[in-house]
PDB file of C-alpha atoms in Angstrom:
ATOM      1  CA  MET R   1      97.184  80.330  96.411  1.00 43.00           C
ATOM      2  CA  ASN R   2      95.501  77.819  94.440  1.00 39.00           C
ATOM      3  CA  ASN R   3      95.713  76.258  90.714  1.00 37.00           C
ATOM      4  CA  LYS R   4      92.752  78.641  89.120  1.00 36.00           C
ATOM      5  CA  ASN R   5      96.201  80.653  89.946  1.00 39.00           C
ATOM      6  CA  ASN R   6      99.291  78.495  88.278  1.00 37.00           C
ATOM      7  CA  GLN R   7      99.711  80.657  85.040  1.00 36.00           C
ATOM      8  CA  SER R   8     102.811  82.910  83.988  1.00 40.00           C
ATOM      9  CA  PHE R   9     103.562  86.171  85.305  1.00 43.00           C
ATOM     10  CA  ASN R  10     107.018  86.415  84.076  1.00 49.00           C
ATOM     11  CA  GLN R  11     108.091  90.094  85.258  1.00 55.00           C
ATOM     12  CA  ILE R  12     111.243  91.775  85.671  1.00 62.00           C
ATOM     13  CA  GLU R  13     110.645  95.021  87.557  1.00 72.00           C
ATOM     14  CA  ASP R  14     111.959  98.612  86.265  1.00 81.00           C
ATOM     15  CA  THR R  15     114.769  99.211  88.317  1.00 87.00           C
ATOM     16  CA  ARG R  16     116.060 102.133  85.720  1.00 90.00           C
ATOM     17  CA  LEU R  17     116.598 104.876  87.850  1.00 93.00           C
ATOM     18  CA  LEU R  18     117.708 107.865  85.220  1.00 89.00           C
ATOM     19  CA  LYS R  19     113.861 108.906  84.213  1.00 94.00           C
ATOM     20  CA  VAL R  20     112.858 112.551  84.617  1.00 95.00           C
ATOM     21  CA  GLU R  21     109.397 111.293  86.732  1.00 95.00           C
ATOM     22  CA  TYR R  22     111.633 110.742  89.341  1.00 96.00           C
ATOM     23  CA  LEU R  23     112.988 114.136  89.456  1.00 96.00           C
ATOM     24  CA  LYS R  24     108.860 115.527  90.829  1.00 97.00           C
ATOM     25  CA  PRO R  25     109.041 116.757  95.039  1.00 97.00           C
ATOM     26  CA  LYS R  26     107.113 113.584  95.505  1.00 96.00           C
ATOM     27  CA  TYR R  27     110.305 111.787  95.548  1.00 97.00           C
ATOM     28  CA  TRP R  28     112.741 113.881  96.702  1.00 98.00           C
ATOM     29  CA  GLY R  29     112.087 112.028 100.768  1.00 98.00           C
ATOM     30  CA  VAL R  30     113.079 108.480  98.584  1.00 97.00           C
ATOM     31  CA  TRP R  31     116.338 110.475  97.228  1.00 98.00           C
ATOM     32  CA  PHE R  32     117.054 111.279 100.044  1.00 98.00           C
ATOM     33  CA  PHE R  33     116.250 108.209 102.423  1.00 97.00           C
ATOM     34  CA  VAL R  34     118.257 106.318  99.816  1.00 97.00           C
ATOM     35  CA  GLY R  35     120.853 108.702 100.170  1.00 98.00           C
ATOM     36  CA  PHE R  36     121.266 108.046 103.578  1.00 98.00           C
ATOM     37  CA  LEU R  37     121.578 104.497 103.321  1.00 97.00           C
ATOM     38  CA  PHE R  38     123.664 104.278 101.037  1.00 98.00           C
ATOM     39  CA  ILE R  39     126.357 107.088 103.345  1.00 98.00           C
ATOM     40  CA  SER R  40     125.279 105.415 106.159  1.00 97.00           C
ATOM     41  CA  GLN R  41     126.551 101.486 105.160  1.00 97.00           C
ATOM     42  CA  LEU R  42     130.032 103.381 104.676  1.00 98.00           C
ATOM     43  CA  MET R  43     130.421 104.024 108.479  1.00 97.00           C
ATOM     44  CA  PRO R  44     132.004 101.666 111.097  1.00 95.00           C
ATOM     45  CA  PHE R  45     129.356  99.678 112.801  1.00 95.00           C
ATOM     46  CA  LYS R  46     129.421 101.418 116.155  1.00 95.00           C
ATOM     47  CA  VAL R  47     128.590 105.129 114.601  1.00 97.00           C
ATOM     48  CA  GLN R  48     126.154 102.985 112.481  1.00 97.00           C
ATOM     49  CA  TRP R  49     124.192 101.496 115.538  1.00 97.00           C
ATOM     50  CA  GLN R  50     124.005 105.190 117.395  1.00 97.00           C
ATOM     51  CA  ILE R  51     122.704 106.576 114.410  1.00 98.00           C
ATOM     52  CA  SER R  52     119.913 103.471 114.284  1.00 98.00           C
ATOM     53  CA  ARG R  53     119.196 104.131 118.284  1.00 98.00           C
ATOM     54  CA  GLY R  54     118.980 108.044 117.488  1.00 98.00           C
ATOM     55  CA  LEU R  55     116.322 106.675 115.411  1.00 98.00           C
ATOM     56  CA  ALA R  56     114.722 104.551 117.463  1.00 99.00           C
ATOM     57  CA  TRP R  57     114.584 107.086 120.051  1.00 98.00           C
ATOM     58  CA  LEU R  58     112.801 110.020 117.201  1.00 98.00           C
ATOM     59  CA  SER R  59     110.599 106.846 115.926  1.00 98.00           C
ATOM     60  CA  TYR R  60     109.271 106.091 120.106  1.00 98.00           C
ATOM     61  CA  ASN R  61     108.748 109.055 120.970  1.00 98.00           C
ATOM     62  CA  LEU R  62     107.183 110.169 117.166  1.00 98.00           C
ATOM     63  CA  ALA R  63     105.450 107.553 115.154  1.00 97.00           C
ATOM     64  CA  LYS R  64     102.756 106.926 118.646  1.00 96.00           C
ATOM     65  CA  GLY R  65     100.099 104.952 116.226  1.00 97.00           C
ATOM     66  CA  ARG R  66     103.176 102.543 115.634  1.00 98.00           C
ATOM     67  CA  ARG R  67     104.396 102.511 119.030  1.00 98.00           C
ATOM     68  CA  LYS R  68     100.873 101.497 119.921  1.00 98.00           C
ATOM     69  CA  VAL R  69     101.138  98.622 117.155  1.00 98.00           C
ATOM     70  CA  VAL R  70     104.244  97.136 119.188  1.00 99.00           C
ATOM     71  CA  GLN R  71     103.275  97.970 122.716  1.00 99.00           C
ATOM     72  CA  VAL R  72     100.315  95.775 121.983  1.00 99.00           C
ATOM     73  CA  ASN R  73     102.061  93.004 119.678  1.00 99.00           C
ATOM     74  CA  VAL R  74     104.563  92.731 123.577  1.00 99.00           C
ATOM     75  CA  ASP R  75     102.102  92.858 125.858  1.00 98.00           C
ATOM     76  CA  ILE R  76     100.045  89.977 124.097  1.00 98.00           C
ATOM     77  CA  CYS R  77     103.277  87.779 123.121  1.00 98.00           C
ATOM     78  CA  PHE R  78     104.744  88.348 126.569  1.00 99.00           C
ATOM     79  CA  PRO R  79     102.923  88.633 129.585  1.00 98.00           C
ATOM     80  CA  GLU R  80     104.963  87.212 131.615  1.00 98.00           C
ATOM     81  CA  LEU R  81     107.414  90.812 131.603  1.00 98.00           C
ATOM     82  CA  SER R  82     106.438  93.417 134.002  1.00 98.00           C
ATOM     83  CA  PRO R  83     105.712  96.991 132.465  1.00 98.00           C
ATOM     84  CA  LYS R  84     109.207  98.360 133.121  1.00 98.00           C
ATOM     85  CA  GLU R  85     110.179  95.298 131.308  1.00 99.00           C
ATOM     86  CA  LYS R  86     107.725  95.838 128.384  1.00 99.00           C
ATOM     87  CA  ASP R  87     108.694  99.220 127.241  1.00 98.00           C
ATOM     88  CA  ALA R  88     112.558  98.221 127.610  1.00 98.00           C
ATOM     89  CA  LEU R  89     111.680  95.324 124.850  1.00 99.00           C
ATOM     90  CA  VAL R  90     109.367  97.669 122.569  1.00 99.00           C
ATOM     91  CA  LYS R  91     112.497 100.196 122.400  1.00 99.00           C
ATOM     92  CA  GLU R  92     115.086  97.710 122.208  1.00 98.00           C
ATOM     93  CA  ILE R  93     112.619  96.315 119.016  1.00 99.00           C
ATOM     94  CA  PHE R  94     112.689 100.321 117.470  1.00 99.00           C
ATOM     95  CA  HIS R  95     116.398  99.842 117.818  1.00 98.00           C
ATOM     96  CA  GLU R  96     116.720  96.590 115.483  1.00 98.00           C
ATOM     97  CA  ASN R  97     114.459  97.585 113.959  1.00 98.00           C
ATOM     98  CA  MET R  98     116.329 100.960 112.669  1.00 98.00           C
ATOM     99  CA  GLN R  99     119.434  99.223 112.908  1.00 97.00           C
ATOM    100  CA  GLY R 100     117.560  96.877 110.079  1.00 97.00           C
ATOM    101  CA  TYR R 101     117.112  99.677 107.762  1.00 96.00           C
ATOM    102  CA  LEU R 102     120.740 100.426 107.693  1.00 97.00           C
ATOM    103  CA  ASP R 103     121.701  96.977 107.222  1.00 97.00           C
ATOM    104  CA  SER R 104     119.727  97.052 104.447  1.00 97.00           C
ATOM    105  CA  GLY R 105     121.832  99.587 102.857  1.00 97.00           C
ATOM    106  CA  THR R 106     125.223  97.173 103.325  1.00 97.00           C
ATOM    107  CA  ALA R 107     122.846  94.757 101.311  1.00 98.00           C
ATOM    108  CA  TRP R 108     122.055  96.641  98.518  1.00 97.00           C
ATOM    109  CA  PHE R 109     125.238  98.971  98.150  1.00 98.00           C
ATOM    110  CA  GLY R 110     128.057  97.945 100.506  1.00 97.00           C
ATOM    111  CA  ASP R 111     130.237  94.917 100.826  1.00 96.00           C
ATOM    112  CA  TYR R 112     128.406  92.072 102.314  1.00 96.00           C
ATOM    113  CA  GLU R 113     131.566  89.752 101.791  1.00 96.00           C
ATOM    114  CA  ARG R 114     133.094  91.214 104.080  1.00 95.00           C
ATOM    115  CA  PHE R 115     131.117  89.006 106.603  1.00 96.00           C
ATOM    116  CA  LYS R 116     132.209  85.547 105.446  1.00 95.00           C
ATOM    117  CA  SER R 117     134.993  85.078 107.997  1.00 93.00           C
ATOM    118  CA  THR R 118     132.393  85.676 110.388  1.00 93.00           C
ATOM    119  CA  LEU R 119     129.182  84.201 109.214  1.00 97.00           C
ATOM    120  CA  GLU R 120     127.891  81.589 111.611  1.00 98.00           C
ATOM    121  CA  VAL R 121     125.981  79.140 109.789  1.00 98.00           C
ATOM    122  CA  ARG R 122     124.384  76.496 111.639  1.00 98.00           C
ATOM    123  CA  GLY R 123     122.234  73.600 110.389  1.00 98.00           C
ATOM    124  CA  LYS R 124     122.787  73.883 106.800  1.00 98.00           C
ATOM    125  CA  GLU R 125     122.695  69.921 106.392  1.00 98.00           C
ATOM    126  CA  HIS R 126     119.121  69.946 106.865  1.00 98.00           C
ATOM    127  CA  PHE R 127     119.271  71.686 104.358  1.00 98.00           C
ATOM    128  CA  ASP R 128     121.535  70.142 102.127  1.00 98.00           C
ATOM    129  CA  ASN R 129     119.718  66.723 102.598  1.00 98.00           C
ATOM    130  CA  VAL R 130     116.711  67.771 100.556  1.00 98.00           C
ATOM    131  CA  LEU R 131     118.456  69.149  97.710  1.00 98.00           C
ATOM    132  CA  ASN R 132     121.065  66.702  97.206  1.00 97.00           C
ATOM    133  CA  SER R 133     117.654  64.090  97.747  1.00 97.00           C
ATOM    134  CA  GLY R 134     116.435  65.686  94.432  1.00 97.00           C
ATOM    135  CA  GLN R 135     113.681  67.567  96.426  1.00 98.00           C
ATOM    136  CA  GLY R 136     113.073  71.368  95.888  1.00 98.00           C
ATOM    137  CA  VAL R 137     113.363  72.882  99.639  1.00 98.00           C
ATOM    138  CA  VAL R 138     110.559  76.004 100.052  1.00 98.00           C
ATOM    139  CA  LEU R 139     112.940  78.225 103.007  1.00 98.00           C
ATOM    140  CA  ALA R 140     110.687  78.852 105.444  1.00 98.00           C
ATOM    141  CA  GLY R 141     111.461  82.112 106.466  1.00 98.00           C
ATOM    142  CA  ALA R 142     110.564  85.560 108.675  1.00 98.00           C
ATOM    143  CA  HIS R 143     110.630  89.116 108.892  1.00 97.00           C
ATOM    144  CA  PHE R 144     113.089  89.270 111.218  1.00 98.00           C
ATOM    145  CA  SER R 145     114.815  92.999 111.610  1.00 97.00           C
ATOM    146  CA  ILE R 146     118.127  91.991 109.208  1.00 97.00           C
ATOM    147  CA  LEU R 147     115.756  90.852 106.707  1.00 96.00           C
ATOM    148  CA  ASP R 148     117.803  92.541 103.383  1.00 96.00           C
ATOM    149  CA  LEU R 149     121.502  91.950 104.532  1.00 98.00           C
ATOM    150  CA  ALA R 150     120.008  88.072 105.695  1.00 98.00           C
ATOM    151  CA  GLY R 151     119.055  87.642 101.691  1.00 97.00           C
ATOM    152  CA  ALA R 152     122.333  89.134 100.831  1.00 98.00           C
ATOM    153  CA  LEU R 153     124.447  86.523 103.531  1.00 98.00           C
ATOM    154  CA  THR R 154     122.412  83.833 102.324  1.00 98.00           C
ATOM    155  CA  SER R 155     124.136  84.059  99.016  1.00 97.00           C
ATOM    156  CA  LEU R 156     126.908  83.894  99.958  1.00 97.00           C
ATOM    157  CA  VAL R 157     126.152  80.291 101.582  1.00 97.00           C
ATOM    158  CA  THR R 158     123.754  79.028  98.519  1.00 97.00           C
ATOM    159  CA  GLN R 159     121.984  79.903  95.109  1.00 94.00           C
ATOM    160  CA  LEU R 160     119.300  82.134  96.917  1.00 94.00           C
ATOM    161  CA  ASN R 161     115.995  82.650  95.014  1.00 96.00           C
ATOM    162  CA  VAL R 162     113.130  84.981  96.023  1.00 94.00           C
ATOM    163  CA  THR R 163     109.569  85.690  96.879  1.00 92.00           C
ATOM    164  CA  TYR R 164     108.843  89.756  96.757  1.00 91.00           C
ATOM    165  CA  ARG R 165     105.488  92.571  97.623  1.00 90.00           C
ATOM    166  CA  PRO R 166     106.398  94.740  95.425  1.00 92.00           C
ATOM    167  CA  LEU R 167     106.282  98.537  96.612  1.00 94.00           C
ATOM    168  CA  ASP R 168     103.423 100.988  96.139  1.00 94.00           C
ATOM    169  CA  ASN R 169     106.303 103.786  95.931  1.00 96.00           C
ATOM    170  CA  LYS R 170     107.605 102.884  92.112  1.00 95.00           C
ATOM    171  CA  LEU R 171     111.181 105.558  92.843  1.00 96.00           C
ATOM    172  CA  MET R 172     111.704 102.868  96.047  1.00 97.00           C
ATOM    173  CA  ASN R 173     110.400  99.789  94.402  1.00 95.00           C
ATOM    174  CA  ALA R 174     113.467 100.426  91.480  1.00 95.00           C
ATOM    175  CA  ILE R 175     116.466 100.893  94.411  1.00 96.00           C
ATOM    176  CA  MET R 176     114.556  98.134  96.359  1.00 95.00           C
ATOM    177  CA  MET R 177     115.637  95.859  93.395  1.00 94.00           C
ATOM    178  CA  ARG R 178     118.236  97.112  91.731  1.00 94.00           C
ATOM    179  CA  GLY R 179     119.960  96.210  95.530  1.00 95.00           C
ATOM    180  CA  ARG R 180     118.333  92.508  95.822  1.00 94.00           C
ATOM    181  CA  TYR R 181     119.009  91.680  92.113  1.00 93.00           C
ATOM    182  CA  ARG R 182     122.896  91.788  93.661  1.00 94.00           C
ATOM    183  CA  PHE R 183     122.765  89.403  95.913  1.00 95.00           C
ATOM    184  CA  CYS R 184     119.336  87.192  94.030  1.00 94.00           C
ATOM    185  CA  SER R 185     119.409  84.204  91.757  1.00 93.00           C
ATOM    186  CA  ASN R 186     116.080  84.835  90.855  1.00 92.00           C
ATOM    187  CA  ALA R 187     113.562  87.327  92.586  1.00 92.00           C
ATOM    188  CA  TYR R 188     110.001  86.187  91.329  1.00 93.00           C
ATOM    189  CA  HIS R 189     106.770  88.220  91.912  1.00 92.00           C
ATOM    190  CA  LYS R 190     103.857  87.683  94.426  1.00 90.00           C
ATOM    191  CA  LYS R 191     101.746  86.606  91.804  1.00 91.00           C
ATOM    192  CA  ASP R 192     104.412  84.290  89.701  1.00 93.00           C
ATOM    193  CA  VAL R 193     102.849  81.168  90.723  1.00 92.00           C
ATOM    194  CA  LYS R 194     104.345  79.302  87.946  1.00 94.00           C
ATOM    195  CA  GLY R 195     107.481  80.536  88.410  1.00 94.00           C
ATOM    196  CA  PHE R 196     107.711  79.652  91.859  1.00 93.00           C
ATOM    197  CA  ILE R 197     106.763  75.794  91.203  1.00 96.00           C
ATOM    198  CA  ASP R 198     109.127  75.629  88.466  1.00 96.00           C
ATOM    199  CA  CYS R 199     112.088  76.686  90.408  1.00 97.00           C
ATOM    200  CA  LEU R 200     110.753  74.269  93.067  1.00 98.00           C
ATOM    201  CA  LYS R 201     110.331  71.644  90.654  1.00 98.00           C
ATOM    202  CA  ARG R 202     114.214  71.964  89.505  1.00 97.00           C
ATOM    203  CA  GLY R 203     115.290  70.925  92.851  1.00 97.00           C
ATOM    204  CA  GLU R 204     116.181  74.412  93.741  1.00 97.00           C
ATOM    205  CA  SER R 205     115.582  76.429  96.703  1.00 98.00           C
ATOM    206  CA  LEU R 206     112.990  78.950  96.982  1.00 97.00           C
ATOM    207  CA  TRP R 207     113.270  81.638 100.374  1.00 97.00           C
ATOM    208  CA  TYR R 208     109.624  82.638 101.465  1.00 96.00           C
ATOM    209  CA  ALA R 209     107.425  83.933 104.520  1.00 96.00           C
ATOM    210  CA  PRO R 210     104.305  83.467 105.323  1.00 95.00           C
ATOM    211  CA  ASP R 211     104.658  85.547 108.583  1.00 96.00           C
ATOM    212  CA  GLN R 212     102.364  88.793 107.857  1.00 94.00           C
ATOM    213  CA  ASP R 213      98.638  89.053 108.443  1.00 96.00           C
ATOM    214  CA  TYR R 214      97.276  89.988 105.545  1.00 92.00           C
ATOM    215  CA  GLY R 215      93.658  89.038 105.775  1.00 93.00           C
ATOM    216  CA  ARG R 216      91.587  85.967 105.467  1.00 92.00           C
ATOM    217  CA  LYS R 217      92.144  85.317 101.831  1.00 88.00           C
ATOM    218  CA  HIS R 218      94.698  82.571 101.427  1.00 88.00           C
ATOM    219  CA  ALA R 219      95.430  81.696 104.555  1.00 95.00           C
ATOM    220  CA  VAL R 220      94.540  80.059 107.998  1.00 96.00           C
ATOM    221  CA  PHE R 221      94.411  80.435 111.709  1.00 97.00           C
ATOM    222  CA  ALA R 222      96.964  78.781 113.886  1.00 97.00           C
ATOM    223  CA  PRO R 223      98.130  80.026 117.710  1.00 98.00           C
ATOM    224  CA  LEU R 224     101.461  81.965 117.714  1.00 98.00           C
ATOM    225  CA  PHE R 225     102.532  83.126 121.464  1.00 98.00           C
ATOM    226  CA  GLY R 226      98.885  81.937 122.003  1.00 96.00           C
ATOM    227  CA  ARG R 227      96.270  83.955 120.168  1.00 96.00           C
ATOM    228  CA  GLN R 228      95.178  82.816 116.906  1.00 96.00           C
ATOM    229  CA  ALA R 229      97.060  84.881 114.084  1.00 97.00           C
ATOM    230  CA  SER R 230      95.436  84.134 110.271  1.00 96.00           C
ATOM    231  CA  THR R 231      98.544  82.787 108.449  1.00 96.00           C
ATOM    232  CA  ILE R 232      99.133  82.300 104.860  1.00 94.00           C
ATOM    233  CA  SER R 233      98.480  79.626 103.865  1.00 93.00           C
ATOM    234  CA  GLY R 234     100.894  79.279 100.685  1.00 94.00           C
ATOM    235  CA  LEU R 235     103.714  76.765 102.489  1.00 96.00           C
ATOM    236  CA  THR R 236     101.321  73.991 101.545  1.00 97.00           C
ATOM    237  CA  PHE R 237     100.090  75.123  97.978  1.00 96.00           C
ATOM    238  CA  LEU R 238     103.948  75.108  97.488  1.00 97.00           C
ATOM    239  CA  SER R 239     105.379  71.954  98.977  1.00 97.00           C
ATOM    240  CA  LYS R 240     102.882  70.389  97.047  1.00 97.00           C
ATOM    241  CA  SER R 241     102.349  71.537  93.855  1.00 97.00           C
ATOM    242  CA  GLY R 242     106.795  71.987  93.543  1.00 97.00           C
ATOM    243  CA  ASN R 243     107.103  68.670  95.476  1.00 96.00           C
ATOM    244  CA  ALA R 244     109.489  70.267  98.279  1.00 98.00           C
ATOM    245  CA  ARG R 245     109.863  70.035 101.592  1.00 98.00           C
ATOM    246  CA  ILE R 246     109.438  72.958 104.363  1.00 98.00           C
ATOM    247  CA  VAL R 247     112.158  73.761 106.054  1.00 99.00           C
ATOM    248  CA  PRO R 248     112.374  76.411 108.657  1.00 99.00           C
ATOM    249  CA  TYR R 249     115.249  79.250 108.472  1.00 98.00           C
ATOM    250  CA  SER R 250     116.302  82.282 110.604  1.00 98.00           C
ATOM    251  CA  TYR R 251     118.402  84.792 110.653  1.00 98.00           C
ATOM    252  CA  HIS R 252     119.937  86.722 113.252  1.00 98.00           C
ATOM    253  CA  ARG R 253     122.637  89.746 113.920  1.00 96.00           C
ATOM    254  CA  LYS R 254     124.843  88.472 117.416  1.00 94.00           C
ATOM    255  CA  GLN R 255     123.348  90.864 119.509  1.00 82.00           C
ATOM    256  CA  ASP R 256     125.382  94.963 119.194  1.00 76.00           C
ATOM    257  CA  ARG R 257     127.944  93.673 116.900  1.00 84.00           C
ATOM    258  CA  GLN R 258     128.370  93.335 113.271  1.00 90.00           C
ATOM    259  CA  GLU R 259     128.261  89.075 113.438  1.00 94.00           C
ATOM    260  CA  TYR R 260     125.625  87.155 112.076  1.00 97.00           C
ATOM    261  CA  ILE R 261     123.595  83.705 112.949  1.00 98.00           C
ATOM    262  CA  LEU R 262     122.372  82.066 109.732  1.00 98.00           C
ATOM    263  CA  GLU R 263     120.061  78.537 110.969  1.00 99.00           C
ATOM    264  CA  PHE R 264     118.453  75.525 108.998  1.00 99.00           C
ATOM    265  CA  TYR R 265     115.973  73.588 110.947  1.00 99.00           C
ATOM    266  CA  GLU R 266     115.057  70.373 110.412  1.00 98.00           C
ATOM    267  CA  PRO R 267     111.792  70.077 107.354  1.00 98.00           C
ATOM    268  CA  LEU R 268     108.900  70.376 108.562  1.00 98.00           C
ATOM    269  CA  PRO R 269     106.617  67.100 108.508  1.00 96.00           C
ATOM    270  CA  GLU R 270     104.883  66.485 105.574  1.00 95.00           C
ATOM    271  CA  THR R 271     101.315  66.650 105.881  1.00 95.00           C
ATOM    272  CA  GLY R 272      99.724  67.899 103.202  1.00 94.00           C
ATOM    273  CA  ASP R 273      97.725  69.989 105.573  1.00 96.00           C
ATOM    274  CA  GLU R 274      97.275  73.747 105.788  1.00 97.00           C
ATOM    275  CA  GLU R 275      96.319  73.920 109.675  1.00 97.00           C
ATOM    276  CA  GLN R 276      98.989  71.406 110.520  1.00 98.00           C
ATOM    277  CA  ASP R 277     101.447  73.380 108.870  1.00 98.00           C
ATOM    278  CA  ALA R 278     100.897  76.518 109.765  1.00 98.00           C
ATOM    279  CA  LEU R 279     100.968  75.192 112.709  1.00 98.00           C
ATOM    280  CA  ALA R 280     103.994  73.682 112.751  1.00 98.00           C
ATOM    281  CA  TYR R 281     105.669  76.802 111.246  1.00 98.00           C
ATOM    282  CA  ASN R 282     103.883  79.162 114.400  1.00 98.00           C
ATOM    283  CA  GLN R 283     105.247  77.225 116.382  1.00 98.00           C
ATOM    284  CA  TRP R 284     108.798  77.155 115.238  1.00 99.00           C
ATOM    285  CA  LEU R 285     108.639  81.096 114.403  1.00 99.00           C
ATOM    286  CA  GLU R 286     107.681  81.598 118.303  1.00 98.00           C
ATOM    287  CA  THR R 287     110.477  79.588 119.296  1.00 98.00           C
ATOM    288  CA  ALA R 288     113.000  81.707 116.675  1.00 98.00           C
ATOM    289  CA  ILE R 289     111.475  84.745 118.038  1.00 99.00           C
ATOM    290  CA  ARG R 290     112.015  83.980 122.110  1.00 98.00           C
ATOM    291  CA  ARG R 291     115.655  83.430 121.330  1.00 97.00           C
ATOM    292  CA  TYR R 292     115.723  86.466 119.925  1.00 97.00           C
ATOM    293  CA  PRO R 293     112.224  88.744 120.878  1.00 98.00           C
ATOM    294  CA  ALA R 294     113.360  92.063 119.745  1.00 98.00           C
ATOM    295  CA  GLN R 295     114.986  91.541 116.284  1.00 98.00           C
ATOM    296  CA  TYR R 296     111.400  91.121 114.832  1.00 98.00           C
ATOM    297  CA  LEU R 297     109.417  92.912 112.952  1.00 98.00           C
ATOM    298  CA  TRP R 298     107.048  94.008 115.371  1.00 98.00           C
ATOM    299  CA  LEU R 299     105.776  97.113 114.161  1.00 98.00           C
ATOM    300  CA  HIS R 300     103.539  94.834 111.873  1.00 97.00           C
ATOM    301  CA  LYS R 301     100.117  94.191 113.305  1.00 98.00           C
ATOM    302  CA  ARG R 302     100.041  90.843 112.939  1.00 98.00           C
ATOM    303  CA  PHE R 303      97.652  89.852 115.058  1.00 97.00           C
ATOM    304  CA  LYS R 304      94.746  92.642 113.371  1.00 97.00           C
ATOM    305  CA  THR R 305      92.328  89.472 111.549  1.00 96.00           C
ATOM    306  CA  GLN R 306      90.703  87.753 114.253  1.00 94.00           C
ATOM    307  CA  LYS R 307      89.851  83.993 113.638  1.00 93.00           C
ATOM    308  CA  ASN R 308      85.670  85.390 115.033  1.00 93.00           C
ATOM    309  CA  PRO R 309      84.880  88.539 113.175  1.00 91.00           C
ATOM    310  CA  ASP R 310      82.994  89.754 115.976  1.00 92.00           C
ATOM    311  CA  ASP R 311      85.907  89.447 118.157  1.00 93.00           C
ATOM    312  CA  PRO R 312      87.695  93.114 118.678  1.00 94.00           C
ATOM    313  CA  ASN R 313      90.836  94.892 117.253  1.00 94.00           C
ATOM    314  CA  PRO R 314      93.873  94.627 119.180  1.00 97.00           C
ATOM    315  CA  TYR R 315      95.029  97.688 117.771  1.00 97.00           C
ATOM    316  CA  LYS R 316      91.932  99.730 118.087  1.00 91.00           C
TER     317      LYS R 316
END
């Protein structure tokens, strides 16, 4: 990210669902999937948990390409595990991620406020202290498995502004954004850099997750689980341009229960340096992942881009 991108991009997503276009066969699968999410969120959690277990079994056995991605990630990040332990973790990762999809149904369609009485919030004083000082907060999250539900839960304890990358499928994107607008005060398109900065300068918080590999553009390399990982450099740009502090933020399920933990951490040191900020963020991220290793989006090719372009892609 750089200053030449700091221009207005005020886009409100089209969330209309009653469009003739969406009756086309190419969207039938989306309607089925979303209908399934809606129905599943009406079920008791124990039933959801068993459904997600079945979906995980299917995905593990049928989606061999995605299974390989998870296996490579586990091999890279948890070399100390035995082959049997690695395979068990891979299966648990599929289960947690499938449950994460069902949790999205709860966030988009369900009554997420019912979790407020059992919601455990840790370290919020770190977040509040920054806002009370008049600075904005870059709420540095990550792609943990309860991602959308975490957004809904976060809205129960503070105003939630988020950044997002639109989906290619227009219908799925419309449904997703309708769901997120239920609990987000503002949702900023990835290109709305001016919106990001204005939000932070107003002394508000902005959720931002730089933990995916989108190549070399606007990224630096920093160690993650002992391997150099392409890490989006937006944290530094946002904190400097928005006069904001970076506060790491994690969100997890308490094992196999419908109870959740939101945890705010101490702000990262103010370095103004992309590599130092990426290093500090990745160190925090690794610690957070190790606490709940299966509750992370290991289905993503996190180590696809190599610091040395001549080094092989581990997923090939």
